[in-house]
Amino acid sequence: MHSGGIGTEHSGHYWYVPGYHRSHTYLFNTYYVITEKEHLILHCGIFPKKEIAISEIEALEPTIFPAFSYALSLNRIIIWKEGKMWMMISPENEKEFIRLLRKINPKIELKKNEGLI
């Protein structure tokens, strides 16, 4: 996997997005993948992977809410699906990550978007 930033993998079939303060230990290895089938896959250490179709993402909202999530930083983004908070994440490069999601689904709303765009 890539060691930092956002970029394509060798196969060119997906984008790899490291989580903020990514650790190389298995327990805290957190990262996000945007697949060629337009899904967002979340990985966080020993926890099960989560997946969502990017077309199902309704909104993104910045937060520092300290609840359990697939985010290692308190600078987080809430992903909204079906009017509910689906998950919190913390990509290293929020602006590029959001740009990639909105390129696939331009209908994604940015709630309280100071700093997100």
Coordinates of N, CA and C in Angstrom, one line a residue:
M1 N 0.8 -1.2 0.0 CA 0.0 0.0 0.0 C 0.9 1.2 0.0
H2 N 0.3 2.4 -0.4 CA 1.0 3.6 -0.4 C 1.4 4.0 1.1
S3 N 2.4 4.8 1.2 CA 2.8 5.2 2.6 C 2.3 6.6 2.9
G4 N 1.6 7.3 2.0 CA 1.1 8.6 2.3 C 0.5 9.3 1.1
G5 N -0.4 10.2 1.4 CA -1.0 11.0 0.3 C -2.1 10.2 -0.4
I6 N -2.7 10.8 -1.4 CA -3.7 10.1 -2.1 C -3.2 9.8 -3.5
G7 N -3.4 8.6 -4.0 CA -2.9 8.2 -5.3 C -3.4 6.9 -5.7
T8 N -3.1 6.5 -6.9 CA -3.6 5.2 -7.5 C -2.6 4.1 -7.1
E9 N -3.2 3.0 -6.9 CA -2.4 1.8 -6.6 C -1.8 1.3 -8.0
H10 N -0.9 0.3 -7.9 CA -0.3 -0.2 -9.1 C -1.3 -0.7 -10.1
S11 N -2.4 -1.3 -9.7 CA -3.4 -1.8 -10.7 C -4.2 -0.7 -11.3
G12 N -4.2 0.5 -10.7 CA -5.0 1.6 -11.3 C -6.5 1.4 -11.1
H13 N -6.9 0.5 -10.3 CA -8.3 0.2 -10.2 C -9.0 0.8 -9.0
Y14 N -8.3 1.5 -8.1 CA -8.9 2.1 -7.0 C -7.9 3.2 -6.5
W15 N -8.5 4.1 -5.6 CA -7.8 5.1 -4.9 C -7.6 4.6 -3.5
Y16 N -6.4 4.8 -3.0 CA -6.0 4.5 -1.6 C -5.9 5.8 -0.8
V17 N -6.6 5.9 0.3 CA -6.6 7.1 1.0 C -6.3 6.8 2.5
P18 N -5.1 7.2 2.9 CA -4.7 6.8 4.3 C -5.5 7.6 5.3
G19 N -5.7 7.0 6.4 CA -6.3 7.7 7.5 C -5.3 8.6 8.2
Y20 N -5.8 9.6 8.9 CA -5.0 10.6 9.6 C -4.2 9.8 10.7
H21 N -2.9 10.2 10.8 CA -2.0 9.5 11.8 C -2.0 8.0 11.6
R22 N -1.9 7.6 10.4 CA -1.9 6.1 10.2 C -0.7 5.5 10.8
S23 N -0.9 4.4 11.5 CA 0.2 3.7 12.1 C 0.5 2.4 11.3
H24 N 1.7 1.9 11.3 CA 2.0 0.7 10.5 C 1.7 -0.5 11.4
T25 N 1.2 -0.4 12.6 CA 0.9 -1.6 13.3 C -0.5 -2.1 12.9
Y26 N -0.8 -3.3 13.0 CA -2.1 -3.9 12.6 C -3.2 -3.3 13.3
L27 N -3.0 -3.1 14.6 CA -4.1 -2.6 15.5 C -4.7 -1.2 15.0
F28 N -3.8 -0.3 14.6 CA -4.2 1.0 14.2 C -4.1 1.3 12.7
N29 N -3.9 0.3 11.9 CA -3.8 0.5 10.5 C -5.1 0.9 9.9
T30 N -5.3 2.2 9.7 CA -6.6 2.8 9.3 C -6.4 3.4 7.9
Y31 N -7.2 3.0 7.0 CA -7.2 3.6 5.6 C -8.5 3.4 5.0
Y32 N -8.7 4.2 3.9 CA -10.0 4.2 3.1 C -9.7 3.9 1.6
V33 N -10.5 3.2 1.0 CA -10.3 2.9 -0.4 C -11.6 3.3 -1.2
I34 N -11.3 4.0 -2.3 CA -12.4 4.3 -3.2 C -12.2 3.4 -4.4
T35 N -13.2 2.5 -4.7 CA -13.0 1.5 -5.7 C -13.5 2.0 -7.1
E36 N -13.1 1.2 -8.1 CA -13.5 1.5 -9.4 C -15.0 1.3 -9.6
K37 N -15.6 0.5 -8.7 CA -17.1 0.3 -8.7 C -17.8 1.4 -7.9
E38 N -17.1 2.5 -7.5 CA -17.6 3.6 -6.9 C -18.1 3.3 -5.5
H39 N -17.4 2.5 -4.7 CA -17.7 2.2 -3.3 C -16.6 2.8 -2.5
L40 N -16.9 3.2 -1.3 CA -15.9 3.6 -0.3 C -15.8 2.5 0.7
I41 N -14.6 2.0 0.9 CA -14.3 0.9 1.8 C -13.4 1.5 3.0
L42 N -13.8 1.2 4.2 CA -13.1 1.7 5.4 C -12.4 0.5 6.1
H43 N -11.2 0.7 6.4 CA -10.4 -0.3 7.2 C -9.9 0.4 8.5
C44 N -10.0 -0.4 9.6 CA -9.5 0.2 10.8 C -9.1 -1.0 11.7
G45 N -7.8 -1.3 11.6 CA -7.2 -2.3 12.5 C -7.9 -3.6 12.5
I46 N -8.3 -4.1 13.7 CA -8.9 -5.4 13.9 C -10.4 -5.4 13.7
F47 N -11.0 -4.2 13.5 CA -12.4 -4.1 13.3 C -12.8 -4.5 11.9
P48 N -14.1 -5.0 11.7 CA -14.5 -5.4 10.3 C -14.5 -4.2 9.4
K49 N -14.2 -4.5 8.1 CA -14.2 -3.5 7.1 C -15.7 -3.1 6.9
K50 N -15.9 -1.8 6.6 CA -17.2 -1.2 6.3 C -17.2 -0.8 4.8
E51 N -18.3 -0.9 4.2 CA -18.4 -0.5 2.8 C -19.7 0.3 2.5
I52 N -19.6 1.3 1.6 CA -20.8 2.1 1.3 C -20.7 2.5 -0.2
A53 N -21.8 2.4 -0.9 CA -21.7 2.9 -2.3 C -21.7 4.4 -2.2
I54 N -20.8 5.1 -2.9 CA -20.6 6.5 -2.9 C -21.9 7.2 -3.3
S55 N -22.7 6.6 -4.1 CA -24.0 7.1 -4.5 C -25.0 7.2 -3.3
E56 N -24.8 6.5 -2.3 CA -25.6 6.5 -1.1 C -25.2 7.5 -0.1
I57 N -24.1 8.2 -0.3 CA -23.6 9.2 0.7 C -24.4 10.5 0.4
E58 N -25.1 10.9 1.4 CA -26.0 12.1 1.3 C -25.2 13.4 1.6
A59 N -24.4 13.3 2.7 CA -23.7 14.5 3.2 C -22.4 14.2 3.9
L60 N -21.6 15.2 4.0 CA -20.4 15.1 4.8 C -20.4 16.3 5.8
E61 N -19.9 16.0 7.0 CA -19.9 17.1 8.0 C -18.7 17.0 8.9
P62 N -18.0 18.1 9.1 CA -16.8 18.0 10.0 C -17.3 17.9 11.4
T63 N -16.5 17.3 12.2 CA -16.8 17.1 13.7 C -15.5 16.8 14.5
I64 N -15.6 17.0 15.8 CA -14.5 16.6 16.7 C -15.1 15.7 17.7
F65 N -16.3 15.1 17.5 CA -17.0 14.3 18.4 C -16.2 13.0 18.7
P66 N -15.9 12.8 20.0 CA -14.9 11.7 20.4 C -15.5 10.3 20.5
A67 N -16.5 10.0 19.8 CA -17.0 8.6 19.8 C -16.2 7.6 19.0
F68 N -16.4 6.3 19.3 CA -15.7 5.3 18.5 C -16.0 5.5 17.0
S69 N -14.9 5.3 16.2 CA -15.1 5.4 14.8 C -13.9 4.8 14.1
Y70 N -14.0 4.8 12.8 CA -12.9 4.4 11.9 C -12.0 5.6 11.7
A71 N -11.7 6.4 12.7 CA -10.9 7.6 12.6 C -9.9 7.6 13.8
L72 N -8.7 7.9 13.5 CA -7.7 8.0 14.6 C -7.4 9.4 15.1
S73 N -8.0 10.4 14.4 CA -7.9 11.8 14.8 C -9.2 12.3 15.3
L74 N -9.2 13.4 16.1 CA -10.5 14.0 16.4 C -10.9 15.0 15.3
N75 N -10.1 15.2 14.3 CA -10.6 16.0 13.2 C -11.2 15.0 12.2
R76 N -12.5 14.9 12.3 CA -13.2 13.9 11.6 C -14.3 14.4 10.6
I77 N -14.7 13.5 9.8 CA -15.8 13.8 8.9 C -16.9 12.8 9.1
I78 N -18.1 13.3 9.3 CA -19.2 12.4 9.5 C -19.8 12.1 8.1
I79 N -20.0 10.8 7.8 CA -20.7 10.4 6.6 C -22.1 10.2 6.9
W80 N -23.0 10.9 6.2 CA -24.5 10.7 6.4 C -25.1 9.9 5.3
K81 N -25.9 8.9 5.7 CA -26.7 8.0 4.8 C -28.1 7.9 5.3
E82 N -29.1 8.0 4.4 CA -30.5 7.9 4.8 C -30.9 8.7 6.0
G83 N -30.3 10.0 6.0 CA -30.7 10.9 7.1 C -30.0 10.6 8.4
K84 N -29.1 9.6 8.5 CA -28.5 9.2 9.7 C -27.0 9.3 9.6
M85 N -26.3 9.5 10.7 CA -24.9 9.4 10.8 C -24.5 7.9 10.5
W86 N -23.7 7.7 9.4 CA -23.3 6.3 9.1 C -22.0 6.0 9.7
M87 N -21.0 6.9 9.6 CA -19.7 6.6 10.1 C -18.9 7.9 10.2
M88 N -17.8 7.9 11.1 CA -16.9 9.0 11.1 C -15.5 8.5 10.7
I89 N -14.9 9.3 9.9 CA -13.6 9.0 9.3 C -12.6 10.2 9.5
S90 N -11.3 10.0 9.2 CA -10.4 11.1 9.3 C -9.3 10.9 8.2
P91 N -9.6 11.2 7.0 CA -8.6 11.1 6.0 C -7.5 12.1 6.2
E92 N -6.3 11.8 5.8 CA -5.1 12.7 5.9 C -5.4 14.0 5.1
N93 N -5.9 13.9 3.9 CA -6.1 15.1 3.1 C -7.6 15.2 2.8
E94 N -8.3 15.9 3.8 CA -9.8 16.0 3.7 C -10.2 16.6 2.4
K95 N -9.6 17.6 1.9 CA -10.1 18.3 0.7 C -10.0 17.5 -0.5
E96 N -8.9 16.8 -0.7 CA -8.7 15.9 -1.8 C -9.7 14.7 -1.7
F97 N -9.9 14.2 -0.5 CA -10.8 13.1 -0.3 C -12.2 13.5 -0.7
I98 N -12.6 14.6 -0.3 CA -14.0 15.1 -0.6 C -14.1 15.4 -2.1
R99 N -13.1 15.9 -2.7 CA -13.1 16.2 -4.1 C -13.3 14.9 -4.9
L100 N -12.6 13.8 -4.4 CA -12.8 12.5 -5.1 C -14.2 12.0 -4.9
L101 N -14.7 12.1 -3.7 CA -16.1 11.6 -3.5 C -17.1 12.4 -4.3
R102 N -17.0 13.7 -4.3 CA -17.9 14.5 -5.1 C -17.8 14.4 -6.6
K103 N -16.6 14.0 -7.0 CA -16.4 13.8 -8.5 C -17.3 12.6 -8.9
I104 N -17.5 11.6 -8.0 CA -18.3 10.4 -8.3 C -19.8 10.8 -8.0
N105 N -20.0 11.5 -6.9 CA -21.4 11.8 -6.5 C -21.5 13.3 -6.2
P106 N -21.7 14.2 -7.2 CA -21.8 15.6 -7.0 C -22.9 16.1 -6.1
K107 N -23.9 15.2 -5.8 CA -25.0 15.6 -5.0 C -24.7 15.5 -3.5
I108 N -23.5 15.1 -3.1 CA -23.1 15.1 -1.7 C -23.1 16.5 -1.1
E109 N -23.9 16.7 -0.1 CA -24.0 18.0 0.6 C -22.8 18.1 1.6
L110 N -22.3 19.4 1.7 CA -21.3 19.7 2.7 C -22.0 20.5 3.8
K111 N -22.2 19.8 4.9 CA -22.8 20.5 6.1 C -21.7 21.2 6.8
K112 N -22.0 22.4 7.3 CA -21.0 23.2 8.1 C -19.7 23.2 7.3
N113 N -19.7 23.6 6.1 CA -18.5 23.3 5.2 C -17.4 24.2 5.4
E114 N -17.3 25.1 6.5 CA -16.1 25.8 6.7 C -14.9 24.8 6.8
G115 N -13.9 25.0 6.0 CA -12.8 24.1 6.1 C -12.8 22.8 5.3
L116 N -14.0 22.4 4.9 CA -14.1 21.2 4.1 C -13.9 21.4 2.6
I117 N -14.1 22.6 2.1 CA -13.8 22.8 0.7 C -12.8 23.9 0.5

